[in-house]
GROMACS .gro file of C-alpha atoms in nm:
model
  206
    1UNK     CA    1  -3.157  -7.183  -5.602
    2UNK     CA    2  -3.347  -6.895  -5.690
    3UNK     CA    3  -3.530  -6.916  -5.392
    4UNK     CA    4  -3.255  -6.905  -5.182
    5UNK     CA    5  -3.088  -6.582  -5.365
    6UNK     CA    6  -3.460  -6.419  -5.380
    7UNK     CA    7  -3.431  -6.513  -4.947
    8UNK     CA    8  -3.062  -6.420  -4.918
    9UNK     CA    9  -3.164  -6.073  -5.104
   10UNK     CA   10  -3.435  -6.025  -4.859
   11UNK     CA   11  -3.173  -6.096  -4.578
   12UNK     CA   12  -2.950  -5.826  -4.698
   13UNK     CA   13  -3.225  -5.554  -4.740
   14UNK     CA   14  -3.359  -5.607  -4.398
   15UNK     CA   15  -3.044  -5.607  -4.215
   16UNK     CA   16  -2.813  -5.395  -4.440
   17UNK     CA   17  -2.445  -5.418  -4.391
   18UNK     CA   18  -2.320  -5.100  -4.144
   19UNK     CA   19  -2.074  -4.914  -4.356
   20UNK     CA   20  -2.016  -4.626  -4.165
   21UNK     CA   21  -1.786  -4.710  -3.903
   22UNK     CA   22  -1.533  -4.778  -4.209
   23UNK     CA   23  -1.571  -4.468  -4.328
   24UNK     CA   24  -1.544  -4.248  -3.975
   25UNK     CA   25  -1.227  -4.468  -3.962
   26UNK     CA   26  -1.009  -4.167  -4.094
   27UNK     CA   27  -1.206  -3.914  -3.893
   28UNK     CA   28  -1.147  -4.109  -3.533
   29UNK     CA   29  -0.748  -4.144  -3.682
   30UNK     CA   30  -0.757  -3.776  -3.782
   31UNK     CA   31  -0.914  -3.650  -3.445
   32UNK     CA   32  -0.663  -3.886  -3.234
   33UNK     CA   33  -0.311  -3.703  -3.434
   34UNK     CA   34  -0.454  -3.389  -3.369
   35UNK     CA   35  -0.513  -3.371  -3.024
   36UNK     CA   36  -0.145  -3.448  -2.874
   37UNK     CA   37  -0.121  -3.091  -3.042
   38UNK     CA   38  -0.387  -2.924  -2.920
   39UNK     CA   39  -0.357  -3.067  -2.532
   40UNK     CA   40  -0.009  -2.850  -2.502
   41UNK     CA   41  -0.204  -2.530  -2.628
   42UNK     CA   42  -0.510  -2.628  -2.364
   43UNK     CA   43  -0.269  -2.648  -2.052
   44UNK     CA   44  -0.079  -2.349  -2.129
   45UNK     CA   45  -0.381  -2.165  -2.165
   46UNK     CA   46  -0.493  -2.272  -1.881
   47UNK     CA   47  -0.175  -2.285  -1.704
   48UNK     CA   48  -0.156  -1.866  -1.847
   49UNK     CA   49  -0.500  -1.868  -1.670
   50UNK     CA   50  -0.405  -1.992  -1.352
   51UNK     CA   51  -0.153  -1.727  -1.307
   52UNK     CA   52  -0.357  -1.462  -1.391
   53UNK     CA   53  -0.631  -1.522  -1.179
   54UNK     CA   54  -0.462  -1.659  -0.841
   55UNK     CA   55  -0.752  -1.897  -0.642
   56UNK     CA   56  -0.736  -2.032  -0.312
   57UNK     CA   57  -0.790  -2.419  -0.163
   58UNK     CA   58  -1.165  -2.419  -0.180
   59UNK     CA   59  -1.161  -2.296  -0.614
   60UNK     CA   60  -1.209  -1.920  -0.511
   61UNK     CA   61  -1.021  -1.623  -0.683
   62UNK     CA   62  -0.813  -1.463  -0.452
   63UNK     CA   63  -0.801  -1.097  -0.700
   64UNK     CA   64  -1.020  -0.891  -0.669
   65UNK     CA   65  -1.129  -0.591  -0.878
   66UNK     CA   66  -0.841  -0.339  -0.954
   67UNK     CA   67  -0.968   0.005  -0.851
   68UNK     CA   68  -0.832   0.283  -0.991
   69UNK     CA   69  -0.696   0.526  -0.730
   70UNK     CA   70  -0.884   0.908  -0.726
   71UNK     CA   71  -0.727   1.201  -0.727
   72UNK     CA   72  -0.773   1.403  -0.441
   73UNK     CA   73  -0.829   1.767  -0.439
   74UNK     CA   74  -0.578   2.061  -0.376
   75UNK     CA   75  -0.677   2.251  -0.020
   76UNK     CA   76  -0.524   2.574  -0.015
   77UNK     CA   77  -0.645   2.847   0.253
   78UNK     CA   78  -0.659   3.206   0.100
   79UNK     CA   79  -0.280   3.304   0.097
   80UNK     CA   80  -0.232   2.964  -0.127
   81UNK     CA   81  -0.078   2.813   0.186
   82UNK     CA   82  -0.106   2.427   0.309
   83UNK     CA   83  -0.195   2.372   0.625
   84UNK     CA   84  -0.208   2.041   0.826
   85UNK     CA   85  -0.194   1.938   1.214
   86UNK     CA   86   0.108   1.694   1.348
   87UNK     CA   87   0.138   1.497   1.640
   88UNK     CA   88   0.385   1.289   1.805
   89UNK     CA   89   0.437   1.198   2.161
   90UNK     CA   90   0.304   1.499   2.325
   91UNK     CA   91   0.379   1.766   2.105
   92UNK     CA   92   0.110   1.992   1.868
   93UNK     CA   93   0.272   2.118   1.528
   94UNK     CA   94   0.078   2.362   1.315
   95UNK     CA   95   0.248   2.353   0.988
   96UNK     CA   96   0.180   2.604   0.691
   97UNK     CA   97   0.385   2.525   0.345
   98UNK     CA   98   0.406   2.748   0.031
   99UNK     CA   99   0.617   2.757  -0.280
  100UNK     CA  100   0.960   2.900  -0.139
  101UNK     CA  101   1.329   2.854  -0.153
  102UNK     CA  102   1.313   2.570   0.092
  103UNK     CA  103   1.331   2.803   0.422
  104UNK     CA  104   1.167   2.652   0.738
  105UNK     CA  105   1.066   2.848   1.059
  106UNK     CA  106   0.958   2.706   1.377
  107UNK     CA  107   0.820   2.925   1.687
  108UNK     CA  108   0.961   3.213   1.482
  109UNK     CA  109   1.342   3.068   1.503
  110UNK     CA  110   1.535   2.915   1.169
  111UNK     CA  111   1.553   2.555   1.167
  112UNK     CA  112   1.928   2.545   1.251
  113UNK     CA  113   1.885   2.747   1.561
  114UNK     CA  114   1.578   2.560   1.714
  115UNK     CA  115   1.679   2.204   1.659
  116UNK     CA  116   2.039   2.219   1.709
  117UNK     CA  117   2.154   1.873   1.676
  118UNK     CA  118   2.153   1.692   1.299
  119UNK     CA  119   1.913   1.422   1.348
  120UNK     CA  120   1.623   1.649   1.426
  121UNK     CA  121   1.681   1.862   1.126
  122UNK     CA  122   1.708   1.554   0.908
  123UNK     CA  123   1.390   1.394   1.047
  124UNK     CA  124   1.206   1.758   0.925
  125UNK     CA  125   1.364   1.701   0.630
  126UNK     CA  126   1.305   1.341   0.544
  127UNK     CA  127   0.966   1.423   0.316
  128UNK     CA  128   1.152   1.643   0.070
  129UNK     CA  129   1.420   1.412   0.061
  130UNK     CA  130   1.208   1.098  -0.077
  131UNK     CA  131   1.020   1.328  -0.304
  132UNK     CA  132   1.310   1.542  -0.423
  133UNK     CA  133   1.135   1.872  -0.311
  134UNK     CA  134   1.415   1.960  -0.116
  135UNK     CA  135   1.464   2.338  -0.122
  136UNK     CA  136   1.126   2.362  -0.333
  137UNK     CA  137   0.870   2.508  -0.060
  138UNK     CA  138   0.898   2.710   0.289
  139UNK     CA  139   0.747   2.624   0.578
  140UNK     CA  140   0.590   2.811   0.889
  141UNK     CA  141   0.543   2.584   1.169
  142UNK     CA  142   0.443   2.635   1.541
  143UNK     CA  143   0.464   2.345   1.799
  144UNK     CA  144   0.442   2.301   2.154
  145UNK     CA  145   0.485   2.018   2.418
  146UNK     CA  146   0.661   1.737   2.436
  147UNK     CA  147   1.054   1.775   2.411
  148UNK     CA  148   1.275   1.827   2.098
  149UNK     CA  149   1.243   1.494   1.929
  150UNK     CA  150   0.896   1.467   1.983
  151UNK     CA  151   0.842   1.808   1.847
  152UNK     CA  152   1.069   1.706   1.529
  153UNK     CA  153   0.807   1.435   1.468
  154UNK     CA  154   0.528   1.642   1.503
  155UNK     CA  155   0.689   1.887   1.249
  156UNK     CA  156   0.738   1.574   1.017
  157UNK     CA  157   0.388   1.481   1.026
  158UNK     CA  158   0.243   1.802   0.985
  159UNK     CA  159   0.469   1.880   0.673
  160UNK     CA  160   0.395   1.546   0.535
  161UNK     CA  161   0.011   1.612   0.550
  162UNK     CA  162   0.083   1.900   0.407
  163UNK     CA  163   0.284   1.824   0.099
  164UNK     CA  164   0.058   1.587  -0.008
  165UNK     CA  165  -0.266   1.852   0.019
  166UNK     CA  166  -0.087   2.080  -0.178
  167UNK     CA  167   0.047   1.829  -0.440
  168UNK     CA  168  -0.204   1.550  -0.429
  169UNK     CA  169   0.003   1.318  -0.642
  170UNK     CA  170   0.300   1.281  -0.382
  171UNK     CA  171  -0.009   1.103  -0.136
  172UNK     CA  172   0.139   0.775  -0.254
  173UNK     CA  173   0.490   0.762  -0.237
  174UNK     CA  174   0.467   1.002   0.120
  175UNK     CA  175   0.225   0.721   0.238
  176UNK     CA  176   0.432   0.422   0.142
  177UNK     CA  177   0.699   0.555   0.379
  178UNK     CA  178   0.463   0.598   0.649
  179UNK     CA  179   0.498   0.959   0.719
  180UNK     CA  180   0.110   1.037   0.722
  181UNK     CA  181   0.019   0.805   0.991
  182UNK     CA  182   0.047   0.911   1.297
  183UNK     CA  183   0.321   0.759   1.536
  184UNK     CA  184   0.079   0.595   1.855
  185UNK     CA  185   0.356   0.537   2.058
  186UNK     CA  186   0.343   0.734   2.395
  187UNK     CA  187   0.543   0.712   2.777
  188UNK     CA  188   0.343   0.432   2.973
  189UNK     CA  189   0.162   0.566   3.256
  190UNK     CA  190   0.235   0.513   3.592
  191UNK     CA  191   0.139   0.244   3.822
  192UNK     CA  192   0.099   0.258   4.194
  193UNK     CA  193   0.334   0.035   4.376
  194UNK     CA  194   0.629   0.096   4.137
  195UNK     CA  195   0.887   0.359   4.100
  196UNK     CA  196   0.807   0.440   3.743
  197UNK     CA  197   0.561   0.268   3.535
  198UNK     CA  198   0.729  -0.100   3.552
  199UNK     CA  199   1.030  -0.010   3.791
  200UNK     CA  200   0.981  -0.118   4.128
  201UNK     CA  201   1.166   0.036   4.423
  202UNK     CA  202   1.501  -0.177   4.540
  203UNK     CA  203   1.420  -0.427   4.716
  204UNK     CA  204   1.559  -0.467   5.084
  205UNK     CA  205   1.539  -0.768   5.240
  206UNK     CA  206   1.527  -0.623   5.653
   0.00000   0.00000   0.00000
């Protein structure tokens, strides 16, 4: 009998009952109530993630650096005037703007008395209006070419470029409405063979 406890001792000191697993038990239990917890706080940080940084089909982010926007510089000549060029159709504006009462003079002639109808006044107009600068500035313009509406635009254009190099801030909200780009839109040439440039002459069949 003592032989066999002396060989079941050996038995039990070379191959030693694994305890461990018992005792990581409560860990593995622990670590399995916990994370149903902590899986809600993953996906909404990732789901937080995902909205901030947009990404396309192939895993890509689809923002890309935000750039602050610079400031551009005041250009006065030496009377403190603005000056800037506008086109449309075929007319050439030469605008000058200064601190005023709002007063606008074209080829010499108030505003009233060289574009007679509304609409042409209120398309010179339209840059003061979205800015509320109306009656704020005067402005000096000489155009030629084109007819009256074209020579509105032109006066639009050259005020808008302008009011935006005498108050450099206003560059954004004058260039969200478009008014500093200028319009391409021209009469279509001619073609030979046709009355005007797609016209054709009546047709007469003897």
């Amino acid at each position: 009998m003592a032989d066999k406890k002396s060989l079941s001792d050996l038995g039990e000191l070379t191959n030693p009952k694994p305890e461990a697993p018992a005792a990581e038990a409560p860990a593995e239990a622990a670590a399995e109530t916990a994370t149903p917890e902590a899986a809600p706080a993953r996906e909404s940080r990732g789901g937080r993630e995902g909205r901030e940084k947009p990404v396309d089909d192939h895993g890509a982010s689809t923002q890309g650096p935000q750039i602050e926007a610079v400031l551009r510089e005041q250009q006065l000549d030496k009377q403190g005037r603005a000056y800037a060029t506008g086109r449309r159709k075929d007319a050439v504006a030469r605008v000058w703007l200064k601190p005023g009462s709002g007063k606008i003079i074209i080829n010499g002639r108030e505003q009233d008395v060289y574009f007679a109808r509304p609409t042409l006044r209120l398309i010179i107009n339209q840059v003061f209006d979205i800015t509320d600068r109306k009656g704020q500035y005067d402005v000096e313009a000489t155009v030629k070419g084109g007819g009256l509406s074209g020579q509105a635009g032109a006066v639009r254009h050259g005020i808008s470029t302008a009011l935006t190099r005498y108050e450099p801030a206003l560059r954004t909200t004058v260039k969200r409405e478009g008014f500093l780009t200028r319009d391409p839109r021209v009469v279509e040439r001619k073609k030979y063979g046709r009355a005007k440039a797609r016209r054709s002459f009546q047709f007469s069949k003897r």
